[in-house]
Amino acid sequence: MDNNEIIEKLHKIYCNVLGMDITIEDFKKESDLAQAFGIDSLMGLQIIVKIEREFDAIIEDDDMAIELVGSLEKTVEFIKNEKDRKVAL
Amino acid sequence: MVRGIKEKMEVEARIKKDMEYEFLYGDADSFMKHFDMDEASKFHTRKWFEGYALAFERPVNCSVEVDSSFISSNKQLDGVIKINLDYLKYDSEILLLYFVWDIRKDVIVCSKFTVQNTLDSIIHSGIKELRLSMTGDILEKDVDLEDLKEAEDPLEPQMYARILIKSVRYRISNPEVNSAALLSESMCYNTIKLSEQLKNTDLKESFYALNNFAKKYLAVKSYLDASGEAVTSPKEQSLVSMKSLDDVYYEIKKQGKSGVNCIENISFYLSILQLIGIKITDYFVVVQPFHFMALVHIDEDIFLISFNDVIVMRKTRLYGDSSVNSIFNPLWFYSLDMELTNMSHKEMDILKTFFKKIPVFPIGPIPEEKYCTEKNEDTLPCFEQYESVEELHRAIRKHVFEKSRLQPHSVYTWAKYAYQLMYVKKPQAFVISGFLSKKIQSFLKKIGSVTELIQWIKVSIDKGSIFPEKDRIMTAEQVLTHRTAAEKDLALFFYTILAAAKMIETGGIIITSDTSYVIGLADGQVDIWNMSDLTEDKLVSGQVMMAFNEKSSYNYYFDSVDRLKELNWYEEINHRS
């Protein structure tokens, strides 16, 4: 799965949880998604669990979860690392 | 004093006027202006108001009575607001709002709400008294290993660790946790023993007896964090570990009562009702934002259980919070949040038929492709088929282990971990759950060295497990909470602390036919701690039955001895010898 595919799936998750129609351009350009789209803790939790399911990932650390919800770049990197970890297993 | 009484009457009159206005004309924001509480309390209070004033129908009539008295500091009033509501299409309701009013701030700072017509008002006599009699160790018996040996347990241990924590966070992310945790409670010897007292009586009378028992022994508590402080935000609440019923029984034995939250409370009711014969199709848990409540169909009635309040629901009866995030029972789950289910269309029809009787709880749709196509229908062993506690205990364990082998991705596999059975394929989960525990993380700050840990254990931890079943293992958090442990439980606790605090580089737990050990490797040195007396040994004695840490495991019954040799930390012991 390349970066674009990951971003597209993440975009879909955010739109679904937030109930908003965000363009993919706006989604990609924001450096702090939580602030830009007003993501509260309950929404953040929903986003995290959907990311886990969609990408077969495990996100345990809550501080990391907060960072991921806000940063597209970090989330993409995390997902790719998770895939590599699973391959190594 | 006259001034005080006059002030009290003025406040009461104002509360009456404001409450009547809000229920008849107000919105949620204007209602909430009368409250100044923590985030979690405000969240629930808002939901309660919306349920009775906005969600379905505005009341056509509202009359309020206020009865209060000064708290000794004279700056607060505490009392009860009785709110009489009449509707056009729905039944009249009398709400009770117990409150503390801060006179200086002119707001309610603490509240609890309920309805007047709960089960208490149903007069019944001759209800059987339940006795909680804890049993000692169950004699070692042959564990039926074939099913366990052939089981797959396909998920990563980090996933199974989630069911040992059972927090709201994990219940949302993995709806299997809800079902499997409830299923595991019916497997517990103590729960079966308690249920035995209720068998052969009328189901409704059994339910009343359960309610009496719960009111006597289960105290409703707010969420507490690792240090015992009340957690006041929904985010914090989502991370708190939940108890199993064996934790509850142990607390009742030691303290006379156990503090439980909503999930723990209804788990008690439902696991016992399941064992005395209520059908899978006749009860469901409704998951709401940070609240769990249960609906149980007995004879012609549907009972709603929320904490120890039980009300009889009807088609035309409203309820404070009618939101539905997900629904589950021990075998089925349907999560609207996550759009996940393990139910087939046929089972969904059963669910819809049940909820047609209480339309205030709407069940939203999930995408078609999420439905399970396999036939999931099942029943669980109960006292209708078995005479004795031992027979039913054996049967329900056998049932779950067998189903786990046949359906490795099902709730049955998760239930083995929730039951804390030692003989699972991924015992790494037990260690990982300790790392995830907020209580353990808080404890780490108090211990600076292995010596300190050993001294603390010698002073603080009694011998003995909270489980009567010898093939179950306590988590590190349970050892810390209850201050008691069998040797294998102590080994898990000891290793978890050493590893989490990075007092060792690697190591693990070894359970032998003689006792249990913890191995620690640091700075080229190997230490072997014997859990029977917390001294250091040169070698382990006895047949190695299990060896594991957070990354790998060996089990005498499942694995060849080559597997043991693959564990690097274990091999260090042999090099040393």
PDB file of C-alpha atoms in Angstrom, chain B residues 94-232:
ATOM      1  CA  ILE B  94     -41.765  11.164  38.170  1.00  0.00           C
ATOM      2  CA  LEU B  95     -38.065  12.009  38.091  1.00  0.00           C
ATOM      3  CA  LEU B  96     -36.008  12.404  41.235  1.00  0.00           C
ATOM      4  CA  LEU B  97     -32.970  14.650  41.101  1.00  0.00           C
ATOM      5  CA  TYR B  98     -30.885  14.461  44.266  1.00  0.00           C
ATOM      6  CA  PHE B  99     -28.766  17.590  44.428  1.00  0.00           C
ATOM      7  CA  VAL B 100     -26.340  19.796  46.299  1.00  0.00           C
ATOM      8  CA  TRP B 101     -26.874  23.508  45.594  1.00  0.00           C
ATOM      9  CA  ASP B 102     -24.024  25.955  46.167  1.00  0.00           C
ATOM     10  CA  ILE B 103     -25.659  29.132  47.499  1.00  0.00           C
ATOM     11  CA  ARG B 104     -22.756  31.429  46.633  1.00  0.00           C
ATOM     12  CA  LYS B 105     -22.383  30.152  43.069  1.00  0.00           C
ATOM     13  CA  ASP B 106     -26.159  29.724  42.744  1.00  0.00           C
ATOM     14  CA  VAL B 107     -25.802  26.409  40.890  1.00  0.00           C
ATOM     15  CA  ILE B 108     -26.089  22.667  41.450  1.00  0.00           C
ATOM     16  CA  VAL B 109     -22.611  21.288  42.114  1.00  0.00           C
ATOM     17  CA  CYS B 110     -23.471  17.630  42.605  1.00  0.00           C
ATOM     18  CA  SER B 111     -26.416  15.526  41.460  1.00  0.00           C
ATOM     19  CA  LYS B 112     -27.775  12.062  40.992  1.00  0.00           C
ATOM     20  CA  PHE B 113     -30.961  11.300  39.110  1.00  0.00           C
ATOM     21  CA  THR B 114     -33.361   8.403  39.065  1.00  0.00           C
ATOM     22  CA  VAL B 115     -37.056   7.716  38.563  1.00  0.00           C
ATOM     23  CA  GLN B 116     -39.607   7.168  41.290  1.00  0.00           C
ATOM     24  CA  ASN B 117     -41.034   3.904  39.973  1.00  0.00           C
ATOM     25  CA  THR B 118     -38.189   1.460  40.337  1.00  0.00           C
ATOM     26  CA  LEU B 119     -38.365  -2.163  41.427  1.00  0.00           C
ATOM     27  CA  ASP B 120     -38.287  -1.019  45.047  1.00  0.00           C
ATOM     28  CA  SER B 121     -41.863   0.061  44.735  1.00  0.00           C
ATOM     29  CA  ILE B 122     -42.967  -3.418  43.717  1.00  0.00           C
ATOM     30  CA  ILE B 123     -43.933  -5.090  46.952  1.00  0.00           C
ATOM     31  CA  HIS B 124     -42.866  -8.666  47.142  1.00  0.00           C
ATOM     32  CA  SER B 125     -42.327 -10.946  50.061  1.00  0.00           C
ATOM     33  CA  GLY B 126     -40.629 -14.222  50.590  1.00  0.00           C
ATOM     34  CA  ILE B 127     -37.697 -13.348  48.386  1.00  0.00           C
ATOM     35  CA  LYS B 128     -34.937 -15.877  48.766  1.00  0.00           C
ATOM     36  CA  GLU B 129     -31.872 -14.502  50.515  1.00  0.00           C
ATOM     37  CA  LEU B 130     -28.638 -15.229  48.676  1.00  0.00           C
ATOM     38  CA  ARG B 131     -25.502 -16.018  50.638  1.00  0.00           C
ATOM     39  CA  LEU B 132     -22.079 -15.426  49.225  1.00  0.00           C
ATOM     40  CA  SER B 133     -20.049 -18.374  50.453  1.00  0.00           C
ATOM     41  CA  MET B 134     -16.574 -18.385  49.034  1.00  0.00           C
ATOM     42  CA  THR B 135     -15.101 -21.772  48.486  1.00  0.00           C
ATOM     43  CA  GLY B 136     -11.525 -22.804  48.998  1.00  0.00           C
ATOM     44  CA  ASP B 137      -9.315 -24.182  46.291  1.00  0.00           C
ATOM     45  CA  ILE B 138     -10.946 -26.472  43.819  1.00  0.00           C
ATOM     46  CA  LEU B 139      -9.105 -29.741  43.801  1.00  0.00           C
ATOM     47  CA  GLU B 140      -6.704 -30.043  40.919  1.00  0.00           C
ATOM     48  CA  LYS B 141      -8.524 -31.817  38.144  1.00  0.00           C
ATOM     49  CA  ASP B 142      -7.619 -32.851  34.686  1.00  0.00           C
ATOM     50  CA  VAL B 143      -7.944 -29.914  32.418  1.00  0.00           C
ATOM     51  CA  ASP B 144      -9.377 -30.974  29.106  1.00  0.00           C
ATOM     52  CA  LEU B 145      -6.309 -30.117  27.122  1.00  0.00           C
ATOM     53  CA  GLU B 146      -7.163 -31.404  23.658  1.00  0.00           C
ATOM     54  CA  ASP B 147      -9.293 -28.407  22.765  1.00  0.00           C
ATOM     55  CA  LEU B 148      -6.718 -26.045  24.215  1.00  0.00           C
ATOM     56  CA  LYS B 149      -3.834 -27.787  22.474  1.00  0.00           C
ATOM     57  CA  GLU B 150      -5.516 -27.647  19.080  1.00  0.00           C
ATOM     58  CA  ALA B 151      -6.661 -24.041  19.522  1.00  0.00           C
ATOM     59  CA  GLU B 152      -5.221 -21.306  17.317  1.00  0.00           C
ATOM     60  CA  ASP B 153      -5.672 -18.042  19.205  1.00  0.00           C
ATOM     61  CA  PRO B 154      -4.856 -16.198  15.986  1.00  0.00           C
ATOM     62  CA  LEU B 155      -4.521 -12.598  17.154  1.00  0.00           C
ATOM     63  CA  GLU B 156      -1.439 -10.902  18.544  1.00  0.00           C
ATOM     64  CA  PRO B 157      -1.063 -11.052  22.330  1.00  0.00           C
ATOM     65  CA  GLN B 158      -1.464  -7.252  22.533  1.00  0.00           C
ATOM     66  CA  MET B 159      -5.036  -7.750  21.383  1.00  0.00           C
ATOM     67  CA  TYR B 160      -5.826 -10.394  23.984  1.00  0.00           C
ATOM     68  CA  ALA B 161      -4.255  -8.147  26.618  1.00  0.00           C
ATOM     69  CA  ARG B 162      -7.108  -5.724  25.976  1.00  0.00           C
ATOM     70  CA  ILE B 163      -9.671  -8.086  27.416  1.00  0.00           C
ATOM     71  CA  LEU B 164      -7.663  -8.312  30.615  1.00  0.00           C
ATOM     72  CA  ILE B 165      -7.936  -4.530  30.995  1.00  0.00           C
ATOM     73  CA  LYS B 166     -11.542  -4.364  29.686  1.00  0.00           C
ATOM     74  CA  SER B 167     -11.500  -0.573  29.694  1.00  0.00           C
ATOM     75  CA  VAL B 168     -14.135   1.450  27.827  1.00  0.00           C
ATOM     76  CA  ARG B 169     -11.485   2.337  25.252  1.00  0.00           C
ATOM     77  CA  TYR B 170     -10.922  -1.312  24.384  1.00  0.00           C
ATOM     78  CA  ARG B 171     -14.599  -2.153  24.553  1.00  0.00           C
ATOM     79  CA  ILE B 172     -15.196   0.465  21.873  1.00  0.00           C
ATOM     80  CA  SER B 173     -12.261  -0.511  19.660  1.00  0.00           C
ATOM     81  CA  ASN B 174     -12.925  -4.263  20.006  1.00  0.00           C
ATOM     82  CA  PRO B 175     -16.622  -5.027  20.583  1.00  0.00           C
ATOM     83  CA  GLU B 176     -15.663  -8.701  21.080  1.00  0.00           C
ATOM     84  CA  VAL B 177     -14.324  -7.611  24.476  1.00  0.00           C
ATOM     85  CA  ASN B 178     -17.839  -6.774  25.674  1.00  0.00           C
ATOM     86  CA  SER B 179     -19.316 -10.137  24.743  1.00  0.00           C
ATOM     87  CA  ALA B 180     -16.376 -12.256  25.792  1.00  0.00           C
ATOM     88  CA  ALA B 181     -15.941 -10.537  29.149  1.00  0.00           C
ATOM     89  CA  LEU B 182     -19.589 -11.241  29.956  1.00  0.00           C
ATOM     90  CA  LEU B 183     -19.293 -14.831  28.717  1.00  0.00           C
ATOM     91  CA  SER B 184     -16.251 -15.444  30.899  1.00  0.00           C
ATOM     92  CA  GLU B 185     -18.145 -14.424  34.039  1.00  0.00           C
ATOM     93  CA  SER B 186     -20.513 -17.371  33.578  1.00  0.00           C
ATOM     94  CA  MET B 187     -17.481 -19.681  33.514  1.00  0.00           C
ATOM     95  CA  CYS B 188     -16.401 -18.708  37.030  1.00  0.00           C
ATOM     96  CA  TYR B 189     -16.870 -21.276  39.746  1.00  0.00           C
ATOM     97  CA  ASN B 190     -17.985 -18.671  42.303  1.00  0.00           C
ATOM     98  CA  THR B 191     -20.643 -17.263  39.953  1.00  0.00           C
ATOM     99  CA  ILE B 192     -21.953 -20.749  39.256  1.00  0.00           C
ATOM    100  CA  LYS B 193     -22.027 -21.485  42.980  1.00  0.00           C
ATOM    101  CA  LEU B 194     -24.045 -18.338  43.652  1.00  0.00           C
ATOM    102  CA  SER B 195     -26.411 -19.189  40.791  1.00  0.00           C
ATOM    103  CA  GLU B 196     -27.024 -22.628  42.255  1.00  0.00           C
ATOM    104  CA  GLN B 197     -28.859 -20.996  45.127  1.00  0.00           C
ATOM    105  CA  LEU B 198     -31.344 -19.539  42.683  1.00  0.00           C
ATOM    106  CA  LYS B 199     -32.090 -22.544  40.514  1.00  0.00           C
ATOM    107  CA  ASN B 200     -35.484 -24.210  40.653  1.00  0.00           C
ATOM    108  CA  THR B 201     -37.210 -20.992  41.631  1.00  0.00           C
ATOM    109  CA  ASP B 202     -39.382 -18.728  39.549  1.00  0.00           C
ATOM    110  CA  LEU B 203     -37.246 -16.633  37.184  1.00  0.00           C
ATOM    111  CA  LYS B 204     -38.807 -13.355  38.237  1.00  0.00           C
ATOM    112  CA  GLU B 205     -38.419 -14.185  41.917  1.00  0.00           C
ATOM    113  CA  SER B 206     -34.787 -15.072  41.189  1.00  0.00           C
ATOM    114  CA  PHE B 207     -34.351 -11.680  39.588  1.00  0.00           C
ATOM    115  CA  TYR B 208     -35.783  -9.913  42.636  1.00  0.00           C
ATOM    116  CA  ALA B 209     -33.470 -11.915  44.876  1.00  0.00           C
ATOM    117  CA  LEU B 210     -30.513 -10.892  42.710  1.00  0.00           C
ATOM    118  CA  ASN B 211     -31.541  -7.255  42.965  1.00  0.00           C
ATOM    119  CA  ASN B 212     -31.733  -7.532  46.755  1.00  0.00           C
ATOM    120  CA  PHE B 213     -28.298  -9.119  46.888  1.00  0.00           C
ATOM    121  CA  ALA B 214     -26.817  -6.493  44.564  1.00  0.00           C
ATOM    122  CA  LYS B 215     -28.238  -3.631  46.637  1.00  0.00           C
ATOM    123  CA  LYS B 216     -26.743  -5.145  49.764  1.00  0.00           C
ATOM    124  CA  TYR B 217     -23.264  -5.982  48.467  1.00  0.00           C
ATOM    125  CA  LEU B 218     -22.582  -3.910  45.352  1.00  0.00           C
ATOM    126  CA  ALA B 219     -22.099  -0.208  45.991  1.00  0.00           C
ATOM    127  CA  VAL B 220     -22.261   2.033  42.966  1.00  0.00           C
ATOM    128  CA  LYS B 221     -19.056   4.050  42.587  1.00  0.00           C
ATOM    129  CA  SER B 222     -17.689   6.601  40.231  1.00  0.00           C
ATOM    130  CA  TYR B 223     -14.610   5.829  38.194  1.00  0.00           C
ATOM    131  CA  LEU B 224     -11.381   6.014  40.145  1.00  0.00           C
ATOM    132  CA  ASP B 225      -7.894   6.330  38.743  1.00  0.00           C
ATOM    133  CA  ALA B 226      -4.844   4.377  39.845  1.00  0.00           C
ATOM    134  CA  SER B 227      -4.299   6.506  42.924  1.00  0.00           C
ATOM    135  CA  GLY B 228      -7.920   6.223  44.021  1.00  0.00           C
ATOM    136  CA  GLU B 229      -8.848   9.721  42.913  1.00  0.00           C
ATOM    137  CA  ALA B 230     -12.154  10.162  41.112  1.00  0.00           C
ATOM    138  CA  VAL B 231     -11.654  10.559  37.371  1.00  0.00           C
ATOM    139  CA  THR B 232     -13.785  13.294  36.037  1.00  0.00           C
TER     140      THR B 232
END
